[in-house]
PDB file of C-alpha atoms in Angstrom:
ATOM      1  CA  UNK A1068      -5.034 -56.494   1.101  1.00 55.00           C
ATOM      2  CA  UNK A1069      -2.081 -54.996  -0.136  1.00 68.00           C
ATOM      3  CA  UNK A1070      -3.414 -53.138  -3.115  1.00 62.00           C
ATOM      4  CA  UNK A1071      -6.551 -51.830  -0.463  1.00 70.00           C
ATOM      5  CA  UNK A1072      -3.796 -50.043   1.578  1.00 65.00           C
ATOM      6  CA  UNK A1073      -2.143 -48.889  -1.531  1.00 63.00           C
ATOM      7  CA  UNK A1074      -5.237 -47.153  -2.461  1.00 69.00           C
ATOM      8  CA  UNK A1075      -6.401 -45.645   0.419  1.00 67.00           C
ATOM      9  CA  UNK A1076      -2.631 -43.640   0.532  1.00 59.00           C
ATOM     10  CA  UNK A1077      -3.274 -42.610  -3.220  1.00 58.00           C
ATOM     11  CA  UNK A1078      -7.071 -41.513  -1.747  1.00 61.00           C
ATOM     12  CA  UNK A1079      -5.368 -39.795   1.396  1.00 59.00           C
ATOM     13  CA  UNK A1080      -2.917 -38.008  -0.699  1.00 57.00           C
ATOM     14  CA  UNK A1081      -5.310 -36.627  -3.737  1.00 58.00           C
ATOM     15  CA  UNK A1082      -7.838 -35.530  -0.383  1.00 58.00           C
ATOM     16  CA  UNK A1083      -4.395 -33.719   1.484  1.00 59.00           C
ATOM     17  CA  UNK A1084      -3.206 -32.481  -1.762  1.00 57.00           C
ATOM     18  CA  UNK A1085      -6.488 -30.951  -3.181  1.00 53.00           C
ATOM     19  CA  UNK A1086      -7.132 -29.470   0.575  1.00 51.00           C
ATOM     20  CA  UNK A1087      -3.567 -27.563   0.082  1.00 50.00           C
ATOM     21  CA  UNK A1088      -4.308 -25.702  -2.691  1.00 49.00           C
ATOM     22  CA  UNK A1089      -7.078 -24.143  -2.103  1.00 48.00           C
ATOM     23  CA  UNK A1090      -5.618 -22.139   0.773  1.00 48.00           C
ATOM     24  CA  UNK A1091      -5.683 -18.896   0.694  1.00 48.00           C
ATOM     25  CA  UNK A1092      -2.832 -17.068  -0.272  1.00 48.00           C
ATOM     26  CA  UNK A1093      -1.393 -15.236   3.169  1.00 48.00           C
ATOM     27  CA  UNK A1094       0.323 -12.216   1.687  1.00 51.00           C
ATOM     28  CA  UNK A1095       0.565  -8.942   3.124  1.00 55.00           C
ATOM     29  CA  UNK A1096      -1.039  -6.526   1.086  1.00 59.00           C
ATOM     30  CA  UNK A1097      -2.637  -3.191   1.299  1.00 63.00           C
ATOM     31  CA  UNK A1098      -3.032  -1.862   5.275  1.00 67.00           C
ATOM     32  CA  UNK A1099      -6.696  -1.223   5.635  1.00 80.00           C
ATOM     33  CA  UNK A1100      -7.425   2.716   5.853  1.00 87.00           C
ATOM     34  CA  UNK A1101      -6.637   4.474   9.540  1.00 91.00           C
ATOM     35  CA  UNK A1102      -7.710   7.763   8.432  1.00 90.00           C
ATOM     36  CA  UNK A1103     -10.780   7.564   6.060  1.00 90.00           C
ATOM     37  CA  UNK A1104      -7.994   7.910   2.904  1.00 94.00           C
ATOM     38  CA  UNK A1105      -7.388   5.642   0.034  1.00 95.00           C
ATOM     39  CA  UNK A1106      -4.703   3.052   0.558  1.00 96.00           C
ATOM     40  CA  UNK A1107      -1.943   2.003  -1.980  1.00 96.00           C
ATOM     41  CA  UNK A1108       0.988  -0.359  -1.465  1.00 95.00           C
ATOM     42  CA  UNK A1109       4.786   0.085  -2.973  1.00 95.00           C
ATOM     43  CA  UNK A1110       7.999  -0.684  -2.095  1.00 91.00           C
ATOM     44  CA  UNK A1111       6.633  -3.609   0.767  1.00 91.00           C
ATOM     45  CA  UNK A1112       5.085  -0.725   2.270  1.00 94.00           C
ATOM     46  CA  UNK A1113       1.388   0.835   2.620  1.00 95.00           C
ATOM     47  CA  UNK A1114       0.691   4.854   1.863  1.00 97.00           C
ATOM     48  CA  UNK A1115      -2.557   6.334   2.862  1.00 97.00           C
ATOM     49  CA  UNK A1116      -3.470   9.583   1.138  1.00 97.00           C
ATOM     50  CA  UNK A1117      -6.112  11.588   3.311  1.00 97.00           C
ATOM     51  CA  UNK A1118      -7.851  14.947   1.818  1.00 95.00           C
ATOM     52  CA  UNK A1119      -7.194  17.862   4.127  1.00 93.00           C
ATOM     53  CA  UNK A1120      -9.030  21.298   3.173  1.00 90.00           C
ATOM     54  CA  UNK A1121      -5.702  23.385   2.517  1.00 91.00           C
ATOM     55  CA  UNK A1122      -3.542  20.160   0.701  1.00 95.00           C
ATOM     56  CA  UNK A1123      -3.293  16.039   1.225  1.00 97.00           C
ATOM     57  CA  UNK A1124      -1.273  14.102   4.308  1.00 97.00           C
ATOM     58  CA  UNK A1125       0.350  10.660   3.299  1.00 97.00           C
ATOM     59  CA  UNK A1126       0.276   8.607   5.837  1.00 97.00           C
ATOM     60  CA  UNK A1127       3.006   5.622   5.312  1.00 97.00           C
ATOM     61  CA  UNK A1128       3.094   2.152   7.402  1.00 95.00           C
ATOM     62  CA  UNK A1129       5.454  -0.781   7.522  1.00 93.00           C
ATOM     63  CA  UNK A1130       4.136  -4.167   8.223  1.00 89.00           C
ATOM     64  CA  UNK A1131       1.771  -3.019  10.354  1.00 89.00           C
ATOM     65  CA  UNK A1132       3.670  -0.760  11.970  1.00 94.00           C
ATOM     66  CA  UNK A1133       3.726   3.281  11.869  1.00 95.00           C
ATOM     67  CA  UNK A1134       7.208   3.868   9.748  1.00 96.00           C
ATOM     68  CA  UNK A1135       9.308   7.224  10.745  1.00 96.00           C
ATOM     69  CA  UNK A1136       9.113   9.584   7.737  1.00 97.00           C
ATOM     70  CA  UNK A1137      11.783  12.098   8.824  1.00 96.00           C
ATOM     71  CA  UNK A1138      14.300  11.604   6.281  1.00 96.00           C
ATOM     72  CA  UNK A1139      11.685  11.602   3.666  1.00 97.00           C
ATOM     73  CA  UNK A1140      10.298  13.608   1.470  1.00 97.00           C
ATOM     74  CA  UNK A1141       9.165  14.176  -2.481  1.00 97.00           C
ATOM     75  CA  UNK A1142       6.680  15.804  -4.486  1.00 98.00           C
ATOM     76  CA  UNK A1143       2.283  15.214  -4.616  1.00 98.00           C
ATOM     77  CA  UNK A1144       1.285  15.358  -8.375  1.00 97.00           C
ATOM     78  CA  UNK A1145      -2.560  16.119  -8.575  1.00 97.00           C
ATOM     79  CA  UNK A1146      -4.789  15.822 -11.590  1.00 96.00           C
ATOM     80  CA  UNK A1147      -8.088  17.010 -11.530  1.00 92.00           C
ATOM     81  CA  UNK A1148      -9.839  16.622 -14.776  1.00 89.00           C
ATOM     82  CA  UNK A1149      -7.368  18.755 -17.048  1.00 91.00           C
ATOM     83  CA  UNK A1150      -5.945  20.821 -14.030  1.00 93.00           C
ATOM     84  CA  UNK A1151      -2.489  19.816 -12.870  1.00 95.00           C
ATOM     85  CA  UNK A1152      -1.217  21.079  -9.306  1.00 96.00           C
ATOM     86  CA  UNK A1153       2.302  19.939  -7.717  1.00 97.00           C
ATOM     87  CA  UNK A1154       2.958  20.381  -4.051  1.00 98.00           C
ATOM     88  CA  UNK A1155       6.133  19.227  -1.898  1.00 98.00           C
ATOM     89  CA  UNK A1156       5.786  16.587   0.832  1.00 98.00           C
ATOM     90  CA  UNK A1157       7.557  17.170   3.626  1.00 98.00           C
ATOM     91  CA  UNK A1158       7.667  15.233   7.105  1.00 97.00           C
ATOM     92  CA  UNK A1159       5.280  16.478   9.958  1.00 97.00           C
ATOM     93  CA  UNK A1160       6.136  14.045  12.631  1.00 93.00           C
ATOM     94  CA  UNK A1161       5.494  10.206  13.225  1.00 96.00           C
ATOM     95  CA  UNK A1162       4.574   8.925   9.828  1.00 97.00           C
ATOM     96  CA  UNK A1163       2.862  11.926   8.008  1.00 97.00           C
ATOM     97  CA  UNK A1164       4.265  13.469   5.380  1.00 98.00           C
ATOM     98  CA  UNK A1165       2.136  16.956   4.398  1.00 98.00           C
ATOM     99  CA  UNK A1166       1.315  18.527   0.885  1.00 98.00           C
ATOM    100  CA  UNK A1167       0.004  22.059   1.029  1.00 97.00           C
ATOM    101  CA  UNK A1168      -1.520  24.237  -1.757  1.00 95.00           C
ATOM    102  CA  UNK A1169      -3.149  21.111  -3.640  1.00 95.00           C
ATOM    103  CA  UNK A1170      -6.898  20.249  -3.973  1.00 93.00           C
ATOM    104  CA  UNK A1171      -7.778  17.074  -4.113  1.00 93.00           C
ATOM    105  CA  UNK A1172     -11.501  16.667  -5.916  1.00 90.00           C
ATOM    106  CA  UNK A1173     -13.106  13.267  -6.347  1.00 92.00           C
ATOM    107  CA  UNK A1174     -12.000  11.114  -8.985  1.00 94.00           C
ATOM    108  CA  UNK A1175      -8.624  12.753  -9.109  1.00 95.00           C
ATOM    109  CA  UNK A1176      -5.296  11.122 -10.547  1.00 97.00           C
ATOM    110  CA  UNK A1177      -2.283  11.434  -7.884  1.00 98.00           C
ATOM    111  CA  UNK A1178       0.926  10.386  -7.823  1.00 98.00           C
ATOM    112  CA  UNK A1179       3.200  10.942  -4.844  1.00 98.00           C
ATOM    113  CA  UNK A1180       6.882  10.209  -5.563  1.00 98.00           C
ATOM    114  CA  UNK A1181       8.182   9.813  -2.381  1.00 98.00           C
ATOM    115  CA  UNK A1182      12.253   9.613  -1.374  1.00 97.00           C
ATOM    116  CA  UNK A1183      14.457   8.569   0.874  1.00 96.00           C
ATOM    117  CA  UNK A1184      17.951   9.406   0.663  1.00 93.00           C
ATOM    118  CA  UNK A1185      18.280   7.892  -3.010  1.00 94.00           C
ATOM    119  CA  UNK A1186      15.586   5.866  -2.800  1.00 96.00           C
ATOM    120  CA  UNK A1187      12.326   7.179  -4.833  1.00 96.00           C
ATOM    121  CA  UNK A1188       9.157   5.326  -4.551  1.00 96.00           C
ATOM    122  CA  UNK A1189       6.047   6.425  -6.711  1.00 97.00           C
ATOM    123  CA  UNK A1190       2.542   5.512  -5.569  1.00 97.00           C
ATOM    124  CA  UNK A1191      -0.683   6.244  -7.776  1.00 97.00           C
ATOM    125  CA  UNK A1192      -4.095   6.988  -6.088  1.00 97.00           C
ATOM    126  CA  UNK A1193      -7.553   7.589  -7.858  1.00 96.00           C
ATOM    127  CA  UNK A1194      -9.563   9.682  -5.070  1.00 94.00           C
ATOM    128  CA  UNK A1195     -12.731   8.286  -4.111  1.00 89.00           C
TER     129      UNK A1195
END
């Protein structure tokens, strides 16, 4: 009787055990796109890059949440085949930072480097 009990724990445990790892992982990753953009994550926090016709906005959230971009700024690097094009980014209210004078074609390489105070995060997008 003893060794029955015994072996319906080792049973229990194997079925709780095996039911445990195959959980998903529930990390935060990538906010979903607000704006129609493409979405990267850095730094704990998401950046959307959106087209415009006359440059790019960057979008940035934190957890879910829209995060004030008035003390930042930084620079939009744009590649578009063999054509290279820098603009500044520069805070436009709520959480949009703007980058005028770039074009951003499809398939093009960007990299925003984006500070705060000393802080520089750099985010790399492939437009879709």
């Amino acid at each position: 009787m003893k060794f029955q009990a015994f072996k319906n724990l080792c049973a229990a445990l194997v079925l709780s055990s095996s039911a445990v790892a195959t959980m998903p992982a529930l990390a935060h990753g990538a906010a979903p796109a607000r704006h129609g953009g493409v979405v990267q994550t850095a730094s704990d926090m998401s950046f959307e890059l959106v087209p415009a016709a006359d440059g790019a906005t960057l979008y940035v959230v934190d957890h879910d949440d829209d995060y004030d971009v008035k003390q930042m700024g930084g620079k939009l690097t744009v590649l578009n085949g063999t054509e290279k094009s820098e603009a500044e980014l520069k805070p436009v209210g709520g959480n949009k930072l703007e980058a005028k004078g770039v074009k951003l074609g499809k398939g093009a390489k960007v990299v925003a480097a984006v500070t705060e105070g000393r802080k520089t995060t750099t985010v790399r997008f492939t437009v879709k």
